[in-house]
Short mmCIF file of N, CA and C in Angstrom, two decimals:
data_model
loop_
_atom_site.label_atom_id
_atom_site.label_comp_id
_atom_site.label_asym_id
_atom_site.label_seq_id
_atom_site.Cartn_x
_atom_site.Cartn_y
_atom_site.Cartn_z
N MET A 22 -22.46 11.84 1.82
CA MET A 22 -22.02 11.81 0.44
C MET A 22 -22.11 10.37 -0.06
N VAL A 23 -22.73 10.22 -1.21
CA VAL A 23 -22.91 8.90 -1.81
C VAL A 23 -21.60 8.46 -2.46
N THR A 24 -21.29 7.15 -2.32
CA THR A 24 -20.07 6.65 -2.93
C THR A 24 -20.32 6.39 -4.42
N PHE A 25 -19.24 6.29 -5.16
CA PHE A 25 -19.35 6.04 -6.60
C PHE A 25 -20.06 4.71 -6.86
N ASP A 26 -19.69 3.67 -6.11
CA ASP A 26 -20.32 2.35 -6.30
C ASP A 26 -21.82 2.42 -6.05
N GLU A 27 -22.24 3.14 -5.02
CA GLU A 27 -23.67 3.27 -4.71
C GLU A 27 -24.38 4.02 -5.84
N TYR A 28 -23.73 5.06 -6.32
CA TYR A 28 -24.34 5.84 -7.40
C TYR A 28 -24.53 4.98 -8.65
N VAL A 29 -23.50 4.23 -9.03
CA VAL A 29 -23.57 3.39 -10.22
C VAL A 29 -24.66 2.34 -10.05
N ALA A 30 -24.73 1.72 -8.88
CA ALA A 30 -25.76 0.69 -8.65
C ALA A 30 -27.16 1.29 -8.75
N ALA A 31 -27.34 2.50 -8.28
CA ALA A 31 -28.66 3.11 -8.27
C ALA A 31 -29.05 3.74 -9.61
N ARG A 32 -28.10 4.29 -10.36
CA ARG A 32 -28.45 5.11 -11.52
C ARG A 32 -27.98 4.58 -12.87
N SER A 33 -27.25 3.49 -12.93
CA SER A 33 -26.70 3.06 -14.22
C SER A 33 -27.78 2.67 -15.21
N LEU A 34 -28.86 2.04 -14.76
CA LEU A 34 -29.93 1.66 -15.69
C LEU A 34 -30.59 2.91 -16.29
N ALA A 35 -30.88 3.90 -15.45
CA ALA A 35 -31.49 5.14 -15.95
C ALA A 35 -30.54 5.87 -16.89
N LEU A 36 -29.26 5.88 -16.57
CA LEU A 36 -28.29 6.53 -17.46
C LEU A 36 -28.19 5.80 -18.79
N THR A 37 -28.28 4.47 -18.76
CA THR A 37 -28.21 3.70 -19.99
C THR A 37 -29.44 3.97 -20.86
N ARG A 38 -30.62 4.08 -20.23
CA ARG A 38 -31.83 4.41 -21.00
C ARG A 38 -31.69 5.80 -21.62
N PHE A 39 -31.18 6.74 -20.85
CA PHE A 39 -30.96 8.10 -21.34
C PHE A 39 -29.98 8.08 -22.51
N ALA A 40 -28.90 7.34 -22.37
CA ALA A 40 -27.90 7.25 -23.44
C ALA A 40 -28.48 6.57 -24.67
N TYR A 41 -29.38 5.60 -24.47
CA TYR A 41 -30.00 4.93 -25.61
C TYR A 41 -30.84 5.91 -26.42
N VAL A 42 -31.56 6.78 -25.73
CA VAL A 42 -32.36 7.76 -26.44
C VAL A 42 -31.45 8.72 -27.22
N LEU A 43 -30.30 9.04 -26.65
CA LEU A 43 -29.36 9.91 -27.35
C LEU A 43 -28.73 9.22 -28.57
N THR A 44 -28.33 7.97 -28.41
CA THR A 44 -27.57 7.30 -29.46
C THR A 44 -28.42 6.51 -30.42
N GLY A 45 -29.53 5.95 -29.93
CA GLY A 45 -30.36 5.11 -30.78
C GLY A 45 -29.82 3.70 -30.95
N ASP A 46 -28.79 3.34 -30.18
CA ASP A 46 -28.18 2.02 -30.29
C ASP A 46 -27.85 1.53 -28.88
N ALA A 47 -28.35 0.34 -28.52
CA ALA A 47 -28.18 -0.17 -27.16
C ALA A 47 -26.71 -0.38 -26.80
N HIS A 48 -25.95 -0.94 -27.72
CA HIS A 48 -24.54 -1.21 -27.44
C HIS A 48 -23.74 0.09 -27.33
N LEU A 49 -24.01 1.01 -28.21
CA LEU A 49 -23.34 2.30 -28.16
C LEU A 49 -23.73 3.05 -26.89
N ALA A 50 -24.98 2.91 -26.45
CA ALA A 50 -25.44 3.54 -25.20
C ALA A 50 -24.66 2.99 -24.01
N GLU A 51 -24.47 1.69 -23.98
CA GLU A 51 -23.69 1.09 -22.88
C GLU A 51 -22.26 1.60 -22.90
N ASP A 52 -21.66 1.68 -24.08
CA ASP A 52 -20.30 2.22 -24.18
C ASP A 52 -20.24 3.67 -23.73
N LEU A 53 -21.25 4.44 -24.12
CA LEU A 53 -21.31 5.85 -23.75
C LEU A 53 -21.40 6.00 -22.23
N VAL A 54 -22.24 5.20 -21.59
CA VAL A 54 -22.38 5.28 -20.13
C VAL A 54 -21.07 4.87 -19.46
N GLN A 55 -20.43 3.82 -19.96
CA GLN A 55 -19.16 3.39 -19.38
C GLN A 55 -18.11 4.50 -19.47
N SER A 56 -18.04 5.14 -20.63
CA SER A 56 -17.06 6.23 -20.80
C SER A 56 -17.39 7.40 -19.88
N ALA A 57 -18.67 7.73 -19.79
CA ALA A 57 -19.09 8.85 -18.93
C ALA A 57 -18.83 8.52 -17.46
N LEU A 58 -19.12 7.30 -17.05
CA LEU A 58 -18.88 6.92 -15.65
C LEU A 58 -17.39 6.91 -15.33
N LEU A 59 -16.57 6.53 -16.30
CA LEU A 59 -15.12 6.59 -16.09
C LEU A 59 -14.69 8.03 -15.84
N LYS A 60 -15.21 8.95 -16.63
CA LYS A 60 -14.89 10.37 -16.44
C LYS A 60 -15.41 10.86 -15.09
N ALA A 61 -16.61 10.42 -14.71
CA ALA A 61 -17.17 10.82 -13.42
C ALA A 61 -16.35 10.25 -12.27
N PHE A 62 -15.89 9.02 -12.41
CA PHE A 62 -15.08 8.39 -11.36
C PHE A 62 -13.80 9.17 -11.11
N ARG A 63 -13.18 9.63 -12.19
CA ARG A 63 -11.91 10.38 -12.05
C ARG A 63 -12.08 11.64 -11.22
N HIS A 64 -13.29 12.20 -11.23
CA HIS A 64 -13.55 13.45 -10.51
C HIS A 64 -14.71 13.26 -9.52
N TRP A 65 -14.81 12.06 -8.92
CA TRP A 65 -15.98 11.75 -8.11
C TRP A 65 -16.17 12.70 -6.93
N GLY A 66 -15.11 13.16 -6.31
CA GLY A 66 -15.25 14.10 -5.20
C GLY A 66 -16.02 15.34 -5.62
N LYS A 67 -15.67 15.88 -6.77
CA LYS A 67 -16.35 17.07 -7.29
C LYS A 67 -17.79 16.73 -7.70
N VAL A 68 -17.98 15.59 -8.34
CA VAL A 68 -19.32 15.19 -8.79
C VAL A 68 -20.23 14.98 -7.59
N ALA A 69 -19.76 14.28 -6.58
CA ALA A 69 -20.58 13.97 -5.41
C ALA A 69 -20.95 15.22 -4.62
N ARG A 70 -20.10 16.24 -4.66
CA ARG A 70 -20.40 17.49 -3.94
C ARG A 70 -21.32 18.42 -4.73
N ALA A 71 -21.57 18.12 -5.97
CA ALA A 71 -22.44 18.98 -6.80
C ALA A 71 -23.85 18.97 -6.24
N ASP A 72 -24.61 20.04 -6.56
CA ASP A 72 -26.00 20.12 -6.11
C ASP A 72 -26.80 18.92 -6.58
N SER A 73 -26.56 18.48 -7.80
CA SER A 73 -27.25 17.32 -8.35
C SER A 73 -26.24 16.45 -9.08
N PRO A 74 -25.70 15.44 -8.40
CA PRO A 74 -24.74 14.56 -9.07
C PRO A 74 -25.32 13.92 -10.34
N ASP A 75 -26.62 13.62 -10.33
CA ASP A 75 -27.23 13.01 -11.51
C ASP A 75 -27.19 13.96 -12.70
N ALA A 76 -27.50 15.22 -12.48
CA ALA A 76 -27.44 16.20 -13.57
C ALA A 76 -26.00 16.36 -14.06
N TYR A 77 -25.05 16.32 -13.13
CA TYR A 77 -23.64 16.44 -13.49
C TYR A 77 -23.23 15.27 -14.40
N VAL A 78 -23.62 14.06 -14.01
CA VAL A 78 -23.25 12.88 -14.80
C VAL A 78 -23.99 12.88 -16.14
N ARG A 79 -25.25 13.32 -16.15
CA ARG A 79 -25.96 13.42 -17.43
C ARG A 79 -25.26 14.39 -18.38
N ARG A 80 -24.74 15.46 -17.81
CA ARG A 80 -24.01 16.41 -18.66
C ARG A 80 -22.75 15.75 -19.23
N ILE A 81 -22.10 14.94 -18.43
CA ILE A 81 -20.93 14.21 -18.92
C ILE A 81 -21.36 13.27 -20.05
N VAL A 82 -22.50 12.60 -19.89
CA VAL A 82 -23.01 11.71 -20.93
C VAL A 82 -23.27 12.50 -22.21
N VAL A 83 -23.94 13.63 -22.08
CA VAL A 83 -24.27 14.45 -23.25
C VAL A 83 -22.99 14.95 -23.93
N ASN A 84 -22.06 15.48 -23.17
CA ASN A 84 -20.82 16.00 -23.76
C ASN A 84 -20.00 14.89 -24.42
N THR A 85 -19.97 13.72 -23.78
CA THR A 85 -19.25 12.59 -24.37
C THR A 85 -19.92 12.17 -25.67
N HIS A 86 -21.25 12.12 -25.66
CA HIS A 86 -21.99 11.76 -26.88
C HIS A 86 -21.69 12.74 -28.01
N LEU A 87 -21.75 14.02 -27.72
CA LEU A 87 -21.50 15.02 -28.76
C LEU A 87 -20.06 14.95 -29.26
N SER A 88 -19.10 14.70 -28.38
CA SER A 88 -17.71 14.61 -28.84
C SER A 88 -17.52 13.36 -29.69
N TRP A 89 -18.20 12.26 -29.36
CA TRP A 89 -18.13 11.05 -30.18
C TRP A 89 -18.71 11.32 -31.55
N ARG A 90 -19.83 12.03 -31.59
CA ARG A 90 -20.49 12.29 -32.88
C ARG A 90 -19.61 13.17 -33.77
N ARG A 91 -18.85 14.07 -33.16
CA ARG A 91 -17.97 14.92 -33.96
C ARG A 91 -16.84 14.10 -34.57
N ARG A 92 -16.27 13.18 -33.77
CA ARG A 92 -15.13 12.39 -34.22
C ARG A 92 -15.53 11.23 -35.12
N LEU A 93 -16.65 10.63 -34.84
CA LEU A 93 -17.03 9.39 -35.49
C LEU A 93 -18.32 9.58 -36.26
N ARG A 94 -18.25 9.49 -37.53
CA ARG A 94 -19.45 9.56 -38.36
C ARG A 94 -19.92 8.15 -38.62
N LEU A 95 -21.08 7.83 -38.12
CA LEU A 95 -21.60 6.48 -38.32
C LEU A 95 -22.03 6.30 -39.77
N PRO A 96 -21.66 5.19 -40.37
CA PRO A 96 -22.01 4.98 -41.78
C PRO A 96 -23.50 4.71 -41.96
N GLU A 97 -24.01 5.10 -43.10
CA GLU A 97 -25.38 4.74 -43.46
C GLU A 97 -25.31 3.41 -44.18
N TRP A 98 -26.28 2.58 -43.92
CA TRP A 98 -26.30 1.27 -44.52
C TRP A 98 -27.49 1.17 -45.44
N PRO A 99 -27.27 1.23 -46.75
CA PRO A 99 -28.39 1.17 -47.67
C PRO A 99 -29.05 -0.22 -47.64
N VAL A 100 -30.34 -0.22 -47.87
CA VAL A 100 -31.09 -1.47 -47.94
C VAL A 100 -31.82 -1.52 -49.28
N ALA A 101 -32.17 -2.72 -49.71
CA ALA A 101 -32.81 -2.89 -51.01
C ALA A 101 -34.18 -2.23 -51.04
N ALA A 102 -34.94 -2.33 -49.96
CA ALA A 102 -36.28 -1.76 -49.91
C ALA A 102 -36.51 -1.15 -48.53
N PRO A 103 -37.28 -0.07 -48.46
CA PRO A 103 -37.54 0.51 -47.14
C PRO A 103 -38.38 -0.45 -46.29
N PRO A 104 -38.25 -0.35 -44.96
CA PRO A 104 -39.02 -1.24 -44.10
C PRO A 104 -40.50 -0.87 -44.14
N ASP A 105 -41.33 -1.82 -43.74
CA ASP A 105 -42.76 -1.53 -43.64
C ASP A 105 -42.97 -0.46 -42.59
N THR A 106 -43.91 0.42 -42.82
CA THR A 106 -44.20 1.48 -41.86
C THR A 106 -45.67 1.41 -41.48
N PRO A 107 -46.00 1.89 -40.28
CA PRO A 107 -47.39 1.85 -39.84
C PRO A 107 -48.25 2.85 -40.61
N THR A 108 -49.55 2.65 -40.55
CA THR A 108 -50.47 3.51 -41.29
C THR A 108 -50.83 4.76 -40.52
N GLY A 109 -50.60 4.77 -39.22
CA GLY A 109 -50.91 5.97 -38.43
C GLY A 109 -52.32 5.98 -37.89
N GLY A 110 -53.08 4.92 -38.07
CA GLY A 110 -54.43 4.84 -37.53
C GLY A 110 -54.40 4.37 -36.09
N LEU A 111 -55.56 3.93 -35.61
CA LEU A 111 -55.62 3.39 -34.26
C LEU A 111 -54.78 2.13 -34.19
N LEU A 112 -54.10 1.97 -33.07
CA LEU A 112 -53.19 0.85 -32.93
C LEU A 112 -53.93 -0.36 -32.35
N ASP A 113 -54.44 -1.22 -33.23
CA ASP A 113 -55.12 -2.43 -32.79
C ASP A 113 -54.12 -3.55 -32.53
N ASP A 114 -53.03 -3.52 -33.24
CA ASP A 114 -52.03 -4.58 -33.18
C ASP A 114 -50.79 -4.04 -32.47
N PRO A 115 -50.26 -4.77 -31.47
CA PRO A 115 -49.04 -4.31 -30.79
C PRO A 115 -47.87 -4.10 -31.74
N ALA A 116 -47.85 -4.81 -32.84
CA ALA A 116 -46.78 -4.63 -33.82
C ALA A 116 -46.81 -3.22 -34.41
N ASP A 117 -48.01 -2.64 -34.50
CA ASP A 117 -48.11 -1.27 -35.00
C ASP A 117 -47.39 -0.30 -34.08
N LEU A 118 -47.48 -0.55 -32.77
CA LEU A 118 -46.79 0.32 -31.82
C LEU A 118 -45.28 0.24 -32.01
N VAL A 119 -44.78 -0.96 -32.25
CA VAL A 119 -43.35 -1.13 -32.52
C VAL A 119 -42.97 -0.35 -33.78
N GLY A 120 -43.82 -0.43 -34.80
CA GLY A 120 -43.57 0.31 -36.04
C GLY A 120 -43.58 1.81 -35.80
N GLU A 121 -44.51 2.29 -34.99
CA GLU A 121 -44.58 3.72 -34.66
C GLU A 121 -43.28 4.17 -33.99
N ARG A 122 -42.82 3.39 -33.03
CA ARG A 122 -41.58 3.73 -32.34
C ARG A 122 -40.40 3.72 -33.31
N ASP A 123 -40.40 2.75 -34.21
CA ASP A 123 -39.31 2.66 -35.17
C ASP A 123 -39.24 3.88 -36.07
N VAL A 124 -40.40 4.34 -36.52
CA VAL A 124 -40.44 5.53 -37.38
C VAL A 124 -39.89 6.74 -36.61
N LEU A 125 -40.32 6.90 -35.36
CA LEU A 125 -39.83 8.02 -34.54
C LEU A 125 -38.33 7.87 -34.29
N HIS A 126 -37.90 6.66 -34.00
CA HIS A 126 -36.48 6.40 -33.76
C HIS A 126 -35.64 6.78 -34.98
N ARG A 127 -36.09 6.39 -36.15
CA ARG A 127 -35.36 6.72 -37.38
C ARG A 127 -35.33 8.23 -37.61
N ALA A 128 -36.44 8.89 -37.33
CA ALA A 128 -36.49 10.35 -37.51
C ALA A 128 -35.50 11.02 -36.56
N LEU A 129 -35.43 10.56 -35.31
CA LEU A 129 -34.49 11.15 -34.35
C LEU A 129 -33.04 10.83 -34.72
N THR A 130 -32.80 9.64 -35.21
CA THR A 130 -31.45 9.23 -35.57
C THR A 130 -30.88 10.08 -36.70
N ASP A 131 -31.74 10.55 -37.58
CA ASP A 131 -31.28 11.34 -38.72
C ASP A 131 -30.99 12.80 -38.38
N LEU A 132 -31.32 13.22 -37.16
CA LEU A 132 -31.08 14.61 -36.77
C LEU A 132 -29.59 14.85 -36.51
N PRO A 133 -29.13 16.08 -36.72
CA PRO A 133 -27.78 16.43 -36.29
C PRO A 133 -27.67 16.28 -34.77
N PRO A 134 -26.47 16.05 -34.26
CA PRO A 134 -26.29 15.76 -32.84
C PRO A 134 -26.90 16.79 -31.89
N ARG A 135 -26.69 18.06 -32.15
CA ARG A 135 -27.21 19.09 -31.23
C ARG A 135 -28.73 19.12 -31.23
N GLN A 136 -29.35 19.02 -32.39
CA GLN A 136 -30.82 19.02 -32.45
C GLN A 136 -31.38 17.82 -31.71
N ARG A 137 -30.80 16.67 -31.94
CA ARG A 137 -31.27 15.46 -31.26
C ARG A 137 -31.08 15.58 -29.75
N THR A 138 -29.92 16.07 -29.34
CA THR A 138 -29.64 16.21 -27.91
C THR A 138 -30.63 17.16 -27.26
N VAL A 139 -30.92 18.28 -27.90
CA VAL A 139 -31.88 19.23 -27.34
C VAL A 139 -33.26 18.58 -27.21
N LEU A 140 -33.70 17.88 -28.23
CA LEU A 140 -35.02 17.23 -28.15
C LEU A 140 -35.06 16.16 -27.07
N VAL A 141 -33.98 15.40 -26.94
CA VAL A 141 -33.93 14.37 -25.89
C VAL A 141 -33.94 15.01 -24.51
N LEU A 142 -33.11 16.03 -24.33
CA LEU A 142 -33.08 16.68 -23.02
C LEU A 142 -34.42 17.34 -22.69
N ARG A 143 -35.07 17.90 -23.67
CA ARG A 143 -36.34 18.59 -23.44
C ARG A 143 -37.48 17.60 -23.20
N HIS A 144 -37.62 16.61 -24.08
CA HIS A 144 -38.81 15.76 -24.03
C HIS A 144 -38.61 14.46 -23.26
N TYR A 145 -37.39 13.97 -23.16
CA TYR A 145 -37.15 12.73 -22.44
C TYR A 145 -36.71 13.02 -21.00
N ALA A 146 -35.74 13.93 -20.86
CA ALA A 146 -35.20 14.21 -19.53
C ALA A 146 -35.98 15.30 -18.81
N GLY A 147 -36.82 16.06 -19.53
CA GLY A 147 -37.64 17.08 -18.88
C GLY A 147 -36.90 18.36 -18.53
N TYR A 148 -35.79 18.64 -19.19
CA TYR A 148 -35.04 19.86 -18.93
C TYR A 148 -35.77 21.04 -19.55
N ASP A 149 -35.65 22.21 -18.91
CA ASP A 149 -36.17 23.42 -19.53
C ASP A 149 -35.03 24.04 -20.36
N ASP A 150 -35.36 25.10 -21.10
CA ASP A 150 -34.37 25.69 -22.01
C ASP A 150 -33.12 26.17 -21.29
N ALA A 151 -33.29 26.74 -20.10
CA ALA A 151 -32.13 27.23 -19.35
C ALA A 151 -31.21 26.08 -18.95
N ASP A 152 -31.78 24.97 -18.49
CA ASP A 152 -30.97 23.81 -18.12
C ASP A 152 -30.25 23.23 -19.34
N ILE A 153 -30.96 23.17 -20.46
CA ILE A 153 -30.34 22.64 -21.68
C ILE A 153 -29.20 23.55 -22.12
N ALA A 154 -29.43 24.86 -22.06
CA ALA A 154 -28.38 25.81 -22.45
C ALA A 154 -27.14 25.65 -21.57
N ARG A 155 -27.35 25.48 -20.25
CA ARG A 155 -26.21 25.26 -19.35
C ARG A 155 -25.51 23.95 -19.67
N THR A 156 -26.28 22.91 -19.95
CA THR A 156 -25.70 21.60 -20.24
C THR A 156 -24.87 21.63 -21.51
N LEU A 157 -25.38 22.30 -22.54
CA LEU A 157 -24.68 22.33 -23.82
C LEU A 157 -23.70 23.48 -23.96
N GLY A 158 -23.74 24.42 -23.01
CA GLY A 158 -22.84 25.56 -23.08
C GLY A 158 -23.18 26.51 -24.21
N CYS A 159 -24.49 26.76 -24.40
CA CYS A 159 -24.92 27.69 -25.44
C CYS A 159 -26.02 28.57 -24.87
N THR A 160 -26.58 29.44 -25.68
CA THR A 160 -27.62 30.34 -25.22
C THR A 160 -28.99 29.67 -25.29
N GLU A 161 -29.93 30.23 -24.55
CA GLU A 161 -31.31 29.70 -24.61
C GLU A 161 -31.90 29.90 -26.01
N ALA A 162 -31.52 30.98 -26.68
CA ALA A 162 -32.00 31.21 -28.04
C ALA A 162 -31.50 30.11 -28.98
N ALA A 163 -30.26 29.70 -28.79
CA ALA A 163 -29.72 28.61 -29.61
C ALA A 163 -30.48 27.31 -29.33
N VAL A 164 -30.81 27.08 -28.06
CA VAL A 164 -31.58 25.88 -27.69
C VAL A 164 -32.93 25.90 -28.40
N ARG A 165 -33.61 27.04 -28.35
CA ARG A 165 -34.92 27.14 -29.01
C ARG A 165 -34.78 26.92 -30.52
N GLY A 166 -33.70 27.42 -31.10
CA GLY A 166 -33.46 27.22 -32.53
C GLY A 166 -33.23 25.75 -32.86
N TYR A 167 -32.38 25.09 -32.07
CA TYR A 167 -32.14 23.66 -32.28
C TYR A 167 -33.44 22.88 -32.13
N ALA A 168 -34.23 23.22 -31.11
CA ALA A 168 -35.48 22.51 -30.86
C ALA A 168 -36.47 22.73 -32.00
N SER A 169 -36.57 23.95 -32.46
CA SER A 169 -37.50 24.26 -33.54
C SER A 169 -37.13 23.52 -34.82
N LYS A 170 -35.85 23.61 -35.19
CA LYS A 170 -35.40 22.96 -36.41
C LYS A 170 -35.48 21.43 -36.29
N GLY A 171 -35.11 20.91 -35.13
CA GLY A 171 -35.17 19.47 -34.92
C GLY A 171 -36.60 18.95 -34.96
N ALA A 172 -37.51 19.65 -34.28
CA ALA A 172 -38.92 19.23 -34.28
C ALA A 172 -39.51 19.30 -35.68
N ALA A 173 -39.14 20.33 -36.44
CA ALA A 173 -39.64 20.45 -37.81
C ALA A 173 -39.14 19.28 -38.67
N ARG A 174 -37.88 18.92 -38.49
CA ARG A 174 -37.33 17.79 -39.26
C ARG A 174 -37.99 16.47 -38.89
N VAL A 175 -38.27 16.30 -37.59
CA VAL A 175 -38.94 15.07 -37.14
C VAL A 175 -40.36 15.03 -37.70
N ARG A 176 -41.08 16.16 -37.62
CA ARG A 176 -42.45 16.21 -38.17
C ARG A 176 -42.44 15.90 -39.66
N ALA A 177 -41.48 16.47 -40.38
CA ALA A 177 -41.41 16.24 -41.82
C ALA A 177 -41.12 14.76 -42.11
N ALA A 178 -40.19 14.19 -41.36
CA ALA A 178 -39.86 12.78 -41.56
C ALA A 178 -41.06 11.89 -41.25
N LEU A 179 -41.79 12.23 -40.20
CA LEU A 179 -42.96 11.43 -39.84
C LEU A 179 -44.06 11.57 -40.89
N SER A 180 -44.27 12.77 -41.40
CA SER A 180 -45.34 12.94 -42.39
C SER A 180 -44.97 12.24 -43.70
N ILE A 181 -43.71 12.28 -44.09
CA ILE A 181 -43.27 11.57 -45.29
C ILE A 181 -43.44 10.07 -45.10
N SER A 182 -43.07 9.59 -43.92
CA SER A 182 -43.17 8.16 -43.64
C SER A 182 -44.62 7.70 -43.72
N TYR A 183 -45.55 8.47 -43.20
CA TYR A 183 -46.95 8.07 -43.21
C TYR A 183 -47.59 8.25 -44.58
N GLN A 184 -47.10 9.19 -45.37
CA GLN A 184 -47.63 9.35 -46.72
C GLN A 184 -47.21 8.19 -47.61
N GLU A 185 -46.00 7.65 -47.35
CA GLU A 185 -45.50 6.55 -48.17
C GLU A 185 -46.06 5.20 -47.74
N ALA A 186 -46.58 5.13 -46.52
CA ALA A 186 -47.05 3.85 -46.00
C ALA A 186 -48.36 3.44 -46.67
N PRO A 187 -48.43 2.19 -47.13
CA PRO A 187 -49.70 1.72 -47.71
C PRO A 187 -50.73 1.55 -46.60
N ASP A 188 -51.95 1.81 -46.90
CA ASP A 188 -53.01 1.68 -45.92
C ASP A 188 -53.47 0.23 -45.90
N ALA A 189 -53.07 -0.49 -44.86
CA ALA A 189 -53.37 -1.93 -44.76
C ALA A 189 -54.83 -2.17 -44.42
N ARG A 190 -55.52 -1.18 -43.88
CA ARG A 190 -56.90 -1.39 -43.45
C ARG A 190 -57.90 -1.11 -44.57
N ALA A 191 -57.46 -0.60 -45.69
CA ALA A 191 -58.38 -0.25 -46.78
C ALA A 191 -58.91 -1.45 -47.49
#
């Protein structure tokens, strides 16, 4: 049986990356992982005996994230002008890749918590619908619905972003 200290040393970076994809904020991701690890520590005997302690802790991260999102509504911060966006062509400049990631990040950030969580678990963590349903405590049909609606919203946000972007190569 792996000790809690060994687990944290081995998996904290991966958990923080996972939390970052869920939250979209590095500092909030670190706080989320700390809170989740505190919960895991309190029940470490049960967590360590689980078939997959990593899956167990990820579920704690997801549940903690969703409970935070319910309690805490993050404010929107208006800006004078929208940021520059990439044109969507071939990426000759590394800055374009950063812009591409930023557009995707903003699209994911605007999703409701469950839709975002389903997309992250599916595309980042590689969970199938059954695993996601178990993690979120809902049906597989609900997972497919969240995924469909979330993906549609991301596609719409991406297409709007690229339609508004000026073509710098023209």
